[in-house]
XYZ file of C-alpha atoms in Angstrom:
445
model
C -54.448 90.334 21.017
C -52.913 88.852 24.124
C -49.491 87.581 25.150
C -48.851 84.839 27.689
C -46.008 82.519 28.605
C -46.193 78.945 27.355
C -46.815 76.436 30.191
C -43.366 74.933 29.629
C -41.783 78.273 30.439
C -39.585 77.869 27.393
C -41.566 79.971 24.938
C -43.826 82.997 24.500
C -46.971 82.542 22.378
C -47.730 85.422 20.008
C -51.396 85.735 19.045
C -51.453 87.426 15.649
C -54.132 90.083 15.204
C -56.573 89.998 12.293
C -54.886 93.107 10.883
C -51.810 90.992 10.334
C -53.895 88.588 8.249
C -53.291 85.527 10.458
C -56.242 85.592 12.874
C -56.222 82.802 15.480
C -52.741 81.677 14.495
C -50.492 81.117 17.498
C -46.698 81.192 17.238
C -44.743 79.852 20.206
C -41.305 81.421 20.125
C -38.312 81.410 22.415
C -38.068 84.519 24.611
C -35.072 86.645 23.607
C -33.601 89.872 24.937
C -32.264 92.538 22.600
C -28.514 92.687 23.179
C -28.513 96.451 22.568
C -31.450 97.881 24.483
C -33.074 94.872 26.211
C -36.423 95.777 24.671
C -38.396 94.170 21.857
C -36.403 92.433 19.192
C -37.861 91.607 15.797
C -36.410 88.536 14.166
C -37.464 85.760 11.815
C -39.676 83.167 13.445
C -37.805 80.681 15.619
C -40.764 78.441 16.436
C -40.553 75.891 19.198
C -44.212 74.854 19.179
C -47.161 75.721 16.878
C -50.868 75.032 17.182
C -51.410 75.668 13.474
C -49.192 75.788 10.442
C -46.911 78.834 10.478
C -47.150 80.964 7.295
C -43.973 80.897 5.211
C -41.755 83.910 5.901
C -43.673 84.900 9.031
C -41.769 86.622 11.767
C -42.296 86.687 15.510
C -41.972 89.382 18.147
C -39.637 88.402 20.931
C -40.546 89.686 24.384
C -38.509 90.234 27.501
C -40.310 89.012 30.624
C -41.174 92.552 31.750
C -42.175 94.018 28.412
C -45.950 93.480 28.626
C -48.391 93.176 25.720
C -47.199 93.673 22.178
C -49.137 95.994 19.886
C -50.448 94.905 16.509
C -48.092 97.440 14.934
C -45.182 95.444 16.366
C -46.589 92.315 14.752
C -47.129 94.141 11.441
C -43.546 95.436 11.567
C -42.266 91.935 12.237
C -44.199 90.557 9.286
C -43.008 93.235 6.863
C -40.733 92.145 3.986
C -37.008 92.015 4.855
C -36.278 94.859 2.402
C -38.361 97.245 4.501
C -36.513 96.503 7.713
C -33.775 98.898 8.781
C -30.267 97.773 7.880
C -28.159 96.727 10.821
C -25.417 99.284 11.480
C -22.120 97.613 12.302
C -19.470 99.648 14.118
C -15.733 98.954 14.219
C -13.580 99.949 17.205
C -9.955 98.947 17.660
C -7.242 99.386 20.242
C -4.589 97.856 22.482
C -6.868 97.543 25.544
C -3.852 96.993 27.765
C -4.749 96.885 31.497
C -8.380 97.348 30.545
C -10.214 100.054 32.499
C -13.531 101.897 32.609
C -12.291 104.323 29.937
C -12.025 101.419 27.500
C -15.453 100.170 28.562
C -16.992 103.618 28.159
C -15.481 103.863 24.671
C -17.215 100.606 23.725
C -20.471 101.761 25.319
C -20.445 104.994 23.317
C -19.413 103.234 20.104
C -22.232 100.693 20.480
C -24.741 103.557 20.686
C -23.627 104.711 17.235
C -24.976 101.502 15.714
C -26.440 98.075 16.402
C -23.513 95.648 16.368
C -20.041 96.320 17.774
C -16.936 94.659 16.336
C -13.782 95.271 18.383
C -10.363 94.746 16.827
C -7.582 94.067 19.328
C -3.949 94.612 18.354
C -1.384 91.858 18.817
C 1.641 92.115 21.102
C 3.891 92.571 18.057
C 1.826 95.471 16.659
C 1.746 97.273 20.006
C 5.459 96.784 20.635
C 6.243 98.178 17.187
C 4.112 101.310 17.610
C 4.060 102.046 21.359
C 6.345 99.703 23.220
C 5.681 96.385 24.981
C 2.191 95.865 26.429
C 1.711 94.772 30.043
C -0.979 92.205 29.284
C -0.441 89.371 26.804
C -2.610 89.319 23.684
C -4.648 86.243 24.705
C -5.396 87.907 28.045
C -6.514 91.086 26.292
C -8.704 89.194 23.803
C -10.580 87.482 26.624
C -10.969 90.681 28.644
C -12.510 92.538 25.711
C -14.940 89.653 25.109
C -16.107 90.051 28.726
C -17.282 93.645 28.111
C -21.066 93.536 27.769
C -21.309 95.991 24.856
C -19.010 93.905 22.640
C -20.646 91.623 20.061
C -17.534 90.321 18.288
C -13.767 90.414 18.794
C -11.236 90.391 15.946
C -7.809 89.207 17.052
C -4.559 90.649 15.666
C -6.213 93.733 14.166
C -3.873 96.096 12.260
C -2.634 99.076 14.268
C -3.566 101.498 11.495
C -7.269 101.059 10.725
C -7.865 100.045 7.102
C -10.836 100.001 4.761
C -10.106 96.325 4.156
C -10.774 95.563 7.826
C -14.077 97.442 7.738
C -15.153 95.661 4.570
C -14.042 92.221 5.730
C -16.245 92.451 8.825
C -19.082 94.353 7.068
C -18.623 97.433 9.256
C -20.148 100.708 8.134
C -17.565 102.890 9.862
C -14.832 103.051 12.463
C -15.357 104.910 15.757
C -12.683 106.361 18.038
C -12.384 108.856 20.868
C -11.650 112.532 20.316
C -8.048 112.055 21.481
C -5.075 111.353 19.221
C -3.779 107.929 18.215
C -0.646 107.740 16.098
C 1.742 105.148 14.745
C 5.445 104.992 15.626
C 6.272 107.609 12.951
C 3.603 110.039 14.184
C 1.030 109.249 11.466
C -2.633 109.472 12.439
C -3.720 105.835 12.856
C -7.151 106.659 11.408
C -6.187 108.849 8.454
C -7.339 106.256 5.898
C -10.879 105.837 7.227
C -11.184 109.573 7.902
C -10.312 110.370 4.284
C -12.883 107.796 3.105
C -15.625 109.344 5.251
C -16.017 106.180 7.325
C -15.034 107.556 10.700
C -17.015 108.829 13.703
C -15.893 110.176 17.060
C -17.143 109.882 20.613
C -15.916 111.717 23.697
C -12.824 110.300 25.371
C -13.236 109.460 29.064
C -11.145 111.868 31.109
C -9.182 110.908 34.209
C -7.758 107.509 33.279
C -5.483 105.799 30.778
C -3.265 102.737 30.676
C -0.289 105.115 30.822
C -1.702 106.596 34.034
C -2.267 103.165 35.607
C 1.277 102.053 34.759
C 2.515 105.289 36.318
C 0.613 104.563 39.536
C 2.286 101.166 39.806
C 5.740 102.609 39.173
C 5.342 105.499 41.615
C 3.952 103.266 44.406
C 1.970 106.165 45.914
C -1.577 106.291 47.298
C -2.669 109.541 45.679
C -5.059 107.721 43.327
C -7.421 106.864 46.191
C -7.634 110.178 47.951
C -4.404 110.768 49.899
C -3.274 114.358 49.429
C 0.077 114.679 47.704
C 2.202 117.728 47.012
C 2.510 118.192 43.251
C 3.568 121.848 43.362
C 7.100 121.043 42.249
C 5.995 119.124 39.169
C 6.593 121.522 36.292
C 6.484 118.862 33.559
C 4.263 119.521 30.566
C 1.886 116.571 30.386
C -0.237 115.147 27.605
C -3.895 116.230 27.842
C -4.919 112.701 26.834
C -3.062 110.493 29.297
C -2.944 112.668 32.425
C -5.088 115.343 33.939
C -8.003 115.671 36.344
C -8.571 112.853 38.817
C -11.614 110.781 37.936
C -14.737 111.420 39.987
C -17.693 109.084 39.573
C -21.129 110.603 39.050
C -24.566 109.041 39.390
C -25.093 109.596 35.660
C -21.990 107.603 34.760
C -22.993 104.734 37.037
C -26.496 104.660 35.503
C -24.960 104.599 32.011
C -22.835 101.587 32.968
C -25.890 99.811 34.400
C -27.456 99.619 30.941
C -28.900 96.193 30.258
C -28.645 94.963 33.857
C -31.710 93.316 35.407
C -32.888 95.400 38.370
C -33.802 92.533 40.679
C -33.269 88.762 40.659
C -36.282 86.652 39.774
C -37.831 83.964 42.008
C -36.060 81.216 40.059
C -32.601 82.847 40.123
C -29.733 81.295 42.056
C -27.901 84.175 43.723
C -24.122 84.050 44.085
C -22.248 86.577 46.227
C -18.532 87.084 45.552
C -16.709 89.788 47.572
C -13.261 91.212 46.926
C -11.082 94.071 45.699
C -11.260 93.326 41.953
C -8.363 95.692 41.427
C -6.923 96.179 37.904
C -9.831 94.116 36.523
C -8.057 91.287 34.717
C -8.517 87.899 33.081
C -8.254 86.117 36.457
C -11.338 88.036 37.616
C -13.152 87.146 34.395
C -12.343 83.454 34.874
C -13.640 83.587 38.465
C -16.882 85.317 37.444
C -17.402 82.771 34.660
C -17.145 80.023 37.285
C -19.635 81.906 39.459
C -21.996 82.019 36.499
C -21.823 78.214 36.312
C -22.827 78.077 39.978
C -25.729 80.552 39.768
C -27.703 82.899 37.541
C -27.499 86.238 39.392
C -23.976 87.326 40.371
C -23.559 90.007 43.045
C -20.061 91.384 43.603
C -19.293 92.874 47.019
C -16.663 95.541 46.426
C -14.463 96.557 49.365
C -13.489 100.197 49.836
C -9.971 101.522 49.292
C -8.963 101.550 52.955
C -10.159 97.998 53.536
C -8.254 96.769 50.470
C -5.137 98.610 51.622
C -5.487 96.958 55.033
C -5.294 93.433 53.641
C -3.184 94.108 50.521
C -0.771 96.759 51.820
C 1.695 98.897 49.779
C -0.134 101.221 47.360
C -3.077 98.905 46.743
C -5.656 99.248 45.372
C -4.196 100.656 42.156
C -7.689 101.695 41.070
C -9.890 103.582 43.497
C -13.360 102.410 44.518
C -15.260 104.394 41.872
C -13.009 103.128 39.100
C -13.398 99.539 40.250
C -17.198 99.868 40.388
C -17.398 100.915 36.736
C -15.056 98.145 35.598
C -17.339 95.559 37.214
C -20.562 97.103 35.911
C -19.138 96.795 32.395
C -18.615 93.037 32.763
C -21.261 90.842 31.136
C -21.153 88.312 33.988
C -21.967 90.781 36.782
C -25.618 91.292 37.768
C -25.142 93.803 40.595
C -22.430 95.447 42.695
C -22.555 96.255 46.401
C -20.396 99.363 46.733
C -18.304 99.571 49.920
C -19.365 96.081 50.992
C -18.547 95.051 54.580
C -15.462 92.867 54.853
C -17.121 90.377 57.204
C -20.169 88.756 55.634
C -23.069 88.979 58.068
C -26.307 87.035 58.323
C -28.149 90.291 57.658
C -26.376 90.744 54.302
C -27.063 87.157 53.266
C -30.750 87.453 54.178
C -31.225 90.880 52.593
C -29.868 89.752 49.238
C -31.234 86.174 49.529
C -27.782 84.736 48.812
C -27.633 81.044 47.880
C -23.832 80.743 47.611
C -20.857 82.769 48.829
C -17.754 82.373 46.680
C -14.074 82.986 47.368
C -11.241 82.384 44.926
C -7.964 80.589 45.483
C -6.208 83.426 47.350
C -5.738 83.151 51.115
C -8.385 84.678 53.387
C -7.153 87.656 55.410
C -8.779 87.870 58.863
C -11.171 90.646 59.865
C -10.074 93.423 62.232
C -11.125 91.347 65.248
C -9.171 88.351 63.956
C -12.273 86.392 62.910
C -12.923 84.607 59.606
C -14.950 87.005 57.408
C -16.660 83.995 55.748
C -17.603 82.208 58.996
C -21.368 82.890 58.801
C -21.517 81.596 55.232
C -19.520 78.516 56.257
C -21.878 77.866 59.187
C -24.829 77.965 56.791
C -23.119 75.566 54.409
C -23.236 78.001 51.465
C -19.524 78.850 51.265
C -17.785 77.686 48.105
C -14.100 77.932 47.229
C -13.844 78.299 43.456
C -10.674 77.767 41.463
C -10.667 80.147 38.504
C -8.013 78.172 36.679
C -6.086 81.373 35.962
C -2.613 82.186 37.257
C -3.067 85.943 36.736
C -3.439 88.120 39.831
C -3.213 91.850 40.480
C 0.191 91.297 42.128
C 1.532 89.549 39.029
C 0.473 92.474 36.822
C 2.230 94.925 39.150
C 5.347 92.756 39.132
C 5.352 92.730 35.318
C 5.394 96.513 35.334
C 8.051 96.834 38.015
C 10.333 94.250 36.373
C 10.161 96.212 33.136
C 10.304 99.614 34.804
C 12.789 101.154 32.362
C 10.885 99.964 29.286
C 7.546 101.285 30.561
C 9.037 104.579 31.767
C 10.586 105.056 28.333
C 7.354 104.000 26.588
C 5.219 106.372 28.660
C 7.633 109.266 28.206
C 7.874 108.811 24.428
C 4.120 108.450 24.033
C 3.433 111.535 26.143
C 5.977 113.700 24.308
C 4.504 112.658 20.968
C 0.966 113.436 22.144
C 2.014 116.856 23.484
C 3.608 117.715 20.120
C 0.581 116.542 18.123
C -1.758 118.419 20.468
C 0.217 121.662 20.003
C 0.080 121.275 16.217
C -3.658 120.638 16.387
C -4.200 123.757 18.504
C -2.180 125.831 16.012
C -4.246 124.471 13.125
C -7.529 125.306 14.835
C -6.297 128.762 15.787
C -5.257 129.370 12.162
C -8.672 128.233 10.912
C -10.423 130.563 13.363
C -8.214 133.480 12.300
C -8.777 132.827 8.587
C -12.514 132.500 9.077
C -12.891 135.647 11.172
C -14.967 138.455 9.663
C -12.810 141.551 9.046
C -13.905 144.728 10.879
């Protein structure tokens, strides 16, 4: 049995082995990547061309371009009756996803690994205000941001704050997944008590070192401690929540590899390569709109991410709000990003353009800040005629998000304080319960 690409380039012919009972039959089927693992995907036949009549109910094996030959066992599995195929496991995750960050993305990554298809419910502004206080990002902004996360298959708008069995059933989800932290309603009730009691709940590990509460706090404090400046915290005697504050995030090679799941290692010979440099701080809907426009211009999008000190040079104040490692992970989680150059040079050189075979260099609608020597950092790209100014169509910027927080300083301070106090109380009760269980279960001496 052999596998080769159809001359049109639009389809992959599958030569069925004699063991499958269809010797010499050729099925030409559209190449398709698995959205979960980017390996083989078995689906019903989606024939584009056929050299002979296709047997009724036959299935085809879809190949990624680098998968190689398909074994006859793959063909046999594809041709097996639908009843013998494994049921698709659908996972439900819900949340506010306000000022979306790599912790949110990692939650979705872990939840997706628990099943095959990830449905994400996003709470409305009204639901969040009722249970936590006003969100920073508007609901339509949050819906679009969640859709941009590459592990998300479906988004449900205006999901109830307290997860219900009705929601799971309506969207055919087997269970709800949530981190091992605590989420409660305005009256302190566990937001997942219903699905837990029904046995339709699974947990994954919460990502330490970041939260929306923490990011809001960084904007309100206007300090630079989040990107490495030493600060004196010896006088801070406040008891903090273990879920929203704690150890500063440190990126590891393992975490970066995990976030690279599903990304193509290298561009192909037919790819159009677009390079878009910037800070991409507080990854927001404006960034998503820009990257979508880049995707219209090319097929392989490389983001050049500036380091913290460079961003602070041209942005000032306490920018960037997220440090370099945090910004890297946020971009790697975006479905429109093909690769990220970490600590990219501010001035775009001919060497960079040649090394990455860049076809277009893109800049958004913001003004261009000069390089240290006063030169235009895009001059080489402009001289080559590959510079493109792209209007994202979005009015949202990092500065606008910060201004929203500052203008509502009292509301967010009160919201953060109330949330943290509630989490500290719940955490203490949980520790007491576990200690009591350990004491009761101890073997008497």
